[in-house]
Short mmCIF file of C-alpha atoms in Angstrom, two decimals:
data_model
loop_
_atom_site.label_atom_id
_atom_site.label_comp_id
_atom_site.label_asym_id
_atom_site.label_seq_id
_atom_site.Cartn_x
_atom_site.Cartn_y
_atom_site.Cartn_z
CA UNK Z 1 65.61 -13.60 42.46
CA UNK Z 2 62.81 -13.62 40.03
CA UNK Z 3 63.47 -13.78 36.35
CA UNK Z 4 62.99 -10.36 34.33
CA UNK Z 5 59.81 -10.12 32.46
CA UNK Z 6 60.05 -7.87 29.21
CA UNK Z 7 58.10 -4.82 29.12
CA UNK Z 8 55.34 -4.54 26.27
CA UNK Z 9 52.41 -6.77 25.16
CA UNK Z 10 51.46 -10.23 26.70
CA UNK Z 11 48.52 -11.42 25.00
CA UNK Z 12 46.01 -13.67 26.94
CA UNK Z 13 46.05 -16.36 24.79
CA UNK Z 14 42.69 -18.15 23.50
CA UNK Z 15 42.34 -21.86 23.06
CA UNK Z 16 40.97 -22.91 19.54
CA UNK Z 17 39.18 -26.23 19.63
CA UNK Z 18 38.52 -28.89 16.90
CA UNK Z 19 34.66 -29.63 15.90
CA UNK Z 20 34.94 -32.76 18.24
CA UNK Z 21 35.98 -30.35 21.11
CA UNK Z 22 39.72 -31.11 21.62
CA UNK Z 23 42.34 -28.65 21.80
CA UNK Z 24 43.37 -27.80 18.02
CA UNK Z 25 47.14 -27.84 18.38
CA UNK Z 26 47.56 -26.95 14.69
CA UNK Z 27 45.64 -23.44 15.19
CA UNK Z 28 47.61 -23.08 18.52
CA UNK Z 29 50.67 -22.77 16.10
CA UNK Z 30 49.04 -20.44 14.03
CA UNK Z 31 48.01 -18.24 16.96
CA UNK Z 32 51.57 -18.17 18.23
CA UNK Z 33 52.89 -17.25 14.63
CA UNK Z 34 50.39 -14.51 14.33
CA UNK Z 35 51.28 -12.99 17.78
CA UNK Z 36 55.01 -13.29 16.81
CA UNK Z 37 54.29 -11.54 13.35
CA UNK Z 38 52.41 -8.59 15.35
CA UNK Z 39 55.44 -7.92 17.61
CA UNK Z 40 54.22 -8.95 21.01
CA UNK Z 41 56.95 -9.65 23.69
CA UNK Z 42 55.57 -12.78 25.33
CA UNK Z 43 52.45 -14.94 25.83
CA UNK Z 44 50.04 -15.36 28.76
CA UNK Z 45 49.02 -19.16 28.25
CA UNK Z 46 46.53 -20.99 30.12
CA UNK Z 47 44.72 -18.02 31.59
CA UNK Z 48 40.79 -17.31 31.47
CA UNK Z 49 40.76 -16.40 27.81
CA UNK Z 50 42.13 -19.73 27.36
CA UNK Z 51 39.07 -21.16 28.73
CA UNK Z 52 41.22 -22.71 31.79
CA UNK Z 53 38.29 -23.44 34.19
CA UNK Z 54 36.68 -25.63 31.20
CA UNK Z 55 40.17 -27.32 30.42
CA UNK Z 56 40.99 -30.71 32.37
CA UNK Z 57 44.00 -30.73 34.59
CA UNK Z 58 46.01 -32.90 32.01
CA UNK Z 59 44.78 -30.35 29.00
CA UNK Z 60 46.18 -27.46 31.12
CA UNK Z 61 49.63 -28.78 31.53
CA UNK Z 62 49.89 -30.20 28.06
CA UNK Z 63 48.75 -26.84 26.56
CA UNK Z 64 51.30 -24.81 28.68
CA UNK Z 65 53.97 -27.32 27.60
CA UNK Z 66 53.12 -26.97 23.91
CA UNK Z 67 53.08 -23.27 24.11
CA UNK Z 68 56.31 -23.07 25.99
CA UNK Z 69 58.05 -25.51 23.46
CA UNK Z 70 56.78 -23.88 20.33
CA UNK Z 71 56.94 -20.07 20.87
CA UNK Z 72 60.19 -18.29 19.74
CA UNK Z 73 63.04 -17.93 22.00
CA UNK Z 74 62.83 -14.16 21.61
CA UNK Z 75 59.29 -14.24 23.06
CA UNK Z 76 58.54 -15.07 26.67
CA UNK Z 77 55.98 -17.37 28.11
CA UNK Z 78 54.20 -17.17 31.24
CA UNK Z 79 51.27 -19.47 32.17
CA UNK Z 80 48.63 -20.14 34.84
CA UNK Z 81 46.07 -23.02 35.25
CA UNK Z 82 46.08 -22.47 39.14
CA UNK Z 83 42.40 -23.50 39.42
CA UNK Z 84 42.51 -27.00 40.88
CA UNK Z 85 40.23 -27.47 44.13
CA UNK Z 86 42.85 -28.84 46.30
CA UNK Z 87 46.17 -27.05 47.02
CA UNK Z 88 48.31 -30.28 46.35
CA UNK Z 89 47.01 -30.46 42.84
CA UNK Z 90 47.65 -26.86 42.48
CA UNK Z 91 51.26 -27.36 43.57
CA UNK Z 92 51.82 -30.63 41.38
CA UNK Z 93 50.29 -28.77 38.18
CA UNK Z 94 52.36 -25.85 38.91
CA UNK Z 95 55.64 -27.69 39.25
CA UNK Z 96 54.85 -29.45 35.81
CA UNK Z 97 54.54 -26.23 33.97
CA UNK Z 98 57.53 -24.91 35.65
CA UNK Z 99 59.68 -27.61 34.98
CA UNK Z 100 58.57 -27.22 31.29
CA UNK Z 101 60.57 -23.98 31.29
CA UNK Z 102 57.99 -21.47 31.85
CA UNK Z 103 59.32 -17.72 32.57
CA UNK Z 104 57.09 -17.14 35.14
CA UNK Z 105 54.11 -19.33 36.93
CA UNK Z 106 51.20 -17.28 37.48
CA UNK Z 107 48.77 -17.74 40.54
CA UNK Z 108 45.19 -16.83 40.39
CA UNK Z 109 44.57 -14.27 43.29
CA UNK Z 110 41.17 -15.33 43.86
CA UNK Z 111 42.47 -18.97 44.72
CA UNK Z 112 44.64 -17.41 47.69
CA UNK Z 113 41.57 -17.15 49.90
CA UNK Z 114 37.74 -17.61 49.68
CA UNK Z 115 35.74 -14.41 48.97
CA UNK Z 116 34.85 -13.84 52.70
CA UNK Z 117 38.26 -14.25 53.56
CA UNK Z 118 40.64 -11.13 54.66
CA UNK Z 119 44.15 -10.63 53.00
CA UNK Z 120 45.68 -12.26 55.90
CA UNK Z 121 44.41 -15.40 54.85
CA UNK Z 122 45.86 -14.91 51.24
CA UNK Z 123 49.16 -13.97 52.45
CA UNK Z 124 49.43 -17.05 54.52
CA UNK Z 125 48.48 -19.25 51.65
CA UNK Z 126 51.02 -17.50 49.18
CA UNK Z 127 53.73 -18.18 51.85
CA UNK Z 128 52.62 -21.93 51.76
CA UNK Z 129 52.82 -22.04 48.06
CA UNK Z 130 56.12 -20.41 47.96
CA UNK Z 131 57.58 -23.03 50.54
CA UNK Z 132 56.13 -26.00 48.47
CA UNK Z 133 56.80 -24.98 44.93
CA UNK Z 134 60.26 -25.30 43.72
CA UNK Z 135 60.91 -21.99 41.25
CA UNK Z 136 62.27 -18.62 41.41
CA UNK Z 137 59.66 -16.54 39.34
CA UNK Z 138 55.92 -16.16 40.01
CA UNK Z 139 53.18 -13.93 38.90
CA UNK Z 140 49.55 -13.16 40.00
CA UNK Z 141 46.66 -12.63 37.82
CA UNK Z 142 43.53 -10.73 39.42
CA UNK Z 143 41.23 -13.00 37.46
CA UNK Z 144 37.50 -12.03 37.49
CA UNK Z 145 36.31 -15.50 37.86
CA UNK Z 146 34.83 -16.96 40.09
CA UNK Z 147 35.32 -13.69 42.04
CA UNK Z 148 37.67 -10.85 41.74
CA UNK Z 149 40.15 -10.48 44.30
CA UNK Z 150 42.31 -7.31 43.81
CA UNK Z 151 45.65 -7.31 45.74
CA UNK Z 152 46.15 -4.32 48.11
CA UNK Z 153 49.40 -2.12 47.30
CA UNK Z 154 50.63 -3.67 50.64
CA UNK Z 155 50.19 -7.30 49.89
CA UNK Z 156 51.57 -6.53 46.48
CA UNK Z 157 54.81 -4.95 47.82
CA UNK Z 158 55.11 -8.15 50.35
CA UNK Z 159 55.04 -10.18 47.34
CA UNK Z 160 57.49 -7.95 45.51
CA UNK Z 161 59.84 -8.04 48.66
CA UNK Z 162 60.25 -11.54 48.66
CA UNK Z 163 62.11 -11.47 45.33
CA UNK Z 164 59.95 -14.12 43.73
CA UNK Z 165 57.39 -12.12 41.83
CA UNK Z 166 58.04 -10.84 38.39
CA UNK Z 167 54.39 -10.24 37.06
CA UNK Z 168 51.09 -8.89 37.85
CA UNK Z 169 48.19 -8.79 35.58
CA UNK Z 170 46.10 -6.14 37.01
CA UNK Z 171 42.27 -5.98 36.49
CA UNK Z 172 41.23 -3.21 38.85
CA UNK Z 173 40.48 -0.57 35.87
CA UNK Z 174 41.08 2.38 38.34
CA UNK Z 175 43.95 4.72 37.88
CA UNK Z 176 44.08 5.74 41.58
CA UNK Z 177 44.60 2.11 42.53
CA UNK Z 178 47.07 1.54 39.71
CA UNK Z 179 49.19 4.40 40.86
CA UNK Z 180 49.08 3.26 44.40
CA UNK Z 181 50.38 -0.22 43.16
CA UNK Z 182 53.10 1.16 41.10
CA UNK Z 183 54.38 3.39 43.83
CA UNK Z 184 54.29 0.07 46.11
CA UNK Z 185 56.64 -2.00 43.88
CA UNK Z 186 58.76 0.92 42.54
CA UNK Z 187 62.45 -0.34 42.78
CA UNK Z 188 61.53 -4.03 42.66
CA UNK Z 189 61.58 -6.87 40.03
CA UNK Z 190 57.68 -6.89 39.99
CA UNK Z 191 56.31 -5.41 36.92
CA UNK Z 192 52.52 -4.60 36.56
CA UNK Z 193 50.79 -5.21 33.16
CA UNK Z 194 47.42 -3.48 32.75
CA UNK Z 195 44.63 -5.41 31.46
CA UNK Z 196 42.21 -2.55 30.70
CA UNK Z 197 42.43 -1.04 27.38
CA UNK Z 198 40.89 2.32 28.31
CA UNK Z 199 43.23 3.38 30.99
CA UNK Z 200 46.37 1.70 29.40
CA UNK Z 201 48.13 5.11 28.34
CA UNK Z 202 47.81 6.87 31.46
CA UNK Z 203 49.10 3.72 33.41
CA UNK Z 204 52.13 3.21 31.15
CA UNK Z 205 52.94 7.12 32.12
CA UNK Z 206 52.52 6.15 35.95
CA UNK Z 207 55.05 3.24 35.68
CA UNK Z 208 52.94 0.05 34.32
CA UNK Z 209 55.16 -2.05 32.33
CA UNK Z 210 52.73 -3.09 29.29
CA UNK Z 211 49.57 -4.61 28.42
CA UNK Z 212 48.07 -7.95 29.13
CA UNK Z 213 44.44 -8.28 28.10
CA UNK Z 214 41.76 -9.31 25.69
CA UNK Z 215 42.27 -6.93 23.12
CA UNK Z 216 45.75 -8.27 22.22
CA UNK Z 217 43.79 -10.92 20.49
CA UNK Z 218 42.30 -8.40 18.16
CA UNK Z 219 44.99 -5.99 17.16
CA UNK Z 220 48.30 -6.47 19.25
CA UNK Z 221 50.21 -4.61 16.72
CA UNK Z 222 48.58 -1.27 17.74
CA UNK Z 223 49.19 -2.04 21.58
CA UNK Z 224 52.63 -2.77 20.74
CA UNK Z 225 53.06 0.48 19.13
CA UNK Z 226 51.74 2.24 22.15
CA UNK Z 227 53.89 0.33 24.54
CA UNK Z 228 56.91 1.14 22.70
CA UNK Z 229 56.23 4.69 21.72
CA UNK Z 230 53.95 6.46 24.09
CA UNK Z 231 56.74 8.47 25.74
CA UNK Z 232 58.68 9.34 22.52
CA UNK Z 233 55.54 10.48 20.35
CA UNK Z 234 53.02 11.58 23.10
CA UNK Z 235 50.62 13.40 20.56
CA UNK Z 236 50.49 10.32 18.34
CA UNK Z 237 50.09 8.12 21.42
CA UNK Z 238 46.90 9.98 22.39
CA UNK Z 239 45.39 9.37 18.94
CA UNK Z 240 46.22 5.65 19.25
CA UNK Z 241 44.84 5.55 22.67
CA UNK Z 242 41.55 7.08 21.76
CA UNK Z 243 41.12 4.47 18.96
CA UNK Z 244 42.05 1.46 21.30
CA UNK Z 245 39.94 2.72 24.03
CA UNK Z 246 36.68 2.96 21.78
CA UNK Z 247 37.94 -0.28 20.09
CA UNK Z 248 37.92 -2.09 23.38
CA UNK Z 249 34.32 -2.08 24.04
CA UNK Z 250 34.21 -5.20 21.46
CA UNK Z 251 35.26 -7.32 24.38
CA UNK Z 252 31.52 -6.95 25.62
CA UNK Z 253 30.48 -9.04 22.72
CA UNK Z 254 30.69 -12.63 22.78
CA UNK Z 255 34.04 -13.23 23.94
CA UNK Z 256 36.17 -15.39 23.05
CA UNK Z 257 34.19 -16.58 20.21
CA UNK Z 258 34.22 -13.01 18.50
CA UNK Z 259 37.99 -12.98 18.62
CA UNK Z 260 38.02 -16.65 17.02
CA UNK Z 261 36.06 -15.20 14.29
CA UNK Z 262 38.10 -12.01 13.98
CA UNK Z 263 41.33 -14.23 13.86
CA UNK Z 264 39.76 -16.10 10.96
CA UNK Z 265 39.19 -12.69 9.04
CA UNK Z 266 42.92 -11.83 9.50
CA UNK Z 267 44.13 -15.36 8.27
CA UNK Z 268 44.36 -17.36 11.46
CA UNK Z 269 41.91 -20.23 10.61
CA UNK Z 270 40.17 -22.15 13.34
CA UNK Z 271 36.66 -23.38 14.45
CA UNK Z 272 34.33 -21.00 16.47
CA UNK Z 273 34.08 -23.85 18.94
CA UNK Z 274 34.09 -22.87 22.62
CA UNK Z 275 33.73 -24.58 25.95
CA UNK Z 276 32.84 -21.39 27.83
CA UNK Z 277 30.29 -19.57 25.33
CA UNK Z 278 27.76 -21.19 23.01
CA UNK Z 279 29.22 -20.19 19.67
CA UNK Z 280 25.77 -19.75 18.08
CA UNK Z 281 25.31 -16.61 20.17
CA UNK Z 282 27.59 -14.90 17.82
CA UNK Z 283 24.71 -14.39 15.33
CA UNK Z 284 24.90 -13.40 11.70
CA UNK Z 285 24.59 -9.71 12.74
CA UNK Z 286 27.29 -9.92 15.44
CA UNK Z 287 29.61 -11.67 12.74
CA UNK Z 288 28.93 -8.55 10.49
CA UNK Z 289 29.84 -6.35 13.47
CA UNK Z 290 33.13 -8.03 13.79
CA UNK Z 291 33.83 -8.01 10.01
CA UNK Z 292 32.93 -4.05 10.11
CA UNK Z 293 35.16 -3.90 13.21
CA UNK Z 294 38.03 -5.43 11.40
CA UNK Z 295 37.80 -3.16 8.24
CA UNK Z 296 37.79 -0.10 10.37
CA UNK Z 297 40.65 -1.20 12.28
CA UNK Z 298 42.64 -1.70 8.98
CA UNK Z 299 41.53 1.79 7.73
CA UNK Z 300 43.00 3.31 10.87
CA UNK Z 301 46.24 1.23 10.74
CA UNK Z 302 46.66 2.41 7.30
CA UNK Z 303 45.79 6.10 8.11
CA UNK Z 304 47.80 6.16 11.44
CA UNK Z 305 51.06 4.79 9.96
CA UNK Z 306 50.95 6.58 6.75
CA UNK Z 307 51.33 9.97 8.96
CA UNK Z 308 54.61 8.63 10.49
#
């Protein structure tokens, strides 16, 4: 039986780097502390926001172990890194992370089959992985890179019925599809976490368990409030959702570099170094936009919570 994953907010953790392009573990610790201070329920480590495709196999495993070993016990940790070319390497890496104590090991859905292969191939490969990895709890991340493979409600239900899947990071950004998926896994241990900010409130109302997306690297406390209070304070939840939906457009900027700059502004120092993006693309004017964005978010936060 899969381990229960807590409802709420699971940020997709960014990876800070030193000026000489190594993982900055001091800054990783600061990010974990900031997540904790802002009330998140768990951390999704070694994902696309972590620049996992630009990390070596050794770095992926070491980063996952570090986050697992340094996250407070009241918070969960799930981790991926399921991006090796050979299935044997995928299995070996997964087993190392599982043995380190992760709450669920998360598969990348586009690694189940090639883009031109159908879901029968994906299902067969999932069965193979389950047969060859010794663990009780798994998840699936519908990662957009190198291509996006969305799970059908039917395949998702099959995953849930194995009793081994606890988590789905859904990236369909479509409420009709989300409803079908929620209906498919109702009554099972598999929980769906929406990655899309704009549809979050409605997805929570239809049965999603929480949020696992980019914007939890900007204002996780606001997402946490929404996930915990959407049903108790519906009118205020609509106000919060209007802000979060509009604010989520910042992810179209130079992410994750803009998130690293934002973290510096809120007291989590790190370089802007990235292996995925040229940090010089965050120009002076874009930095100014993030500074203004940070200030407006704080004004909203103060106004919203003063009314409570």
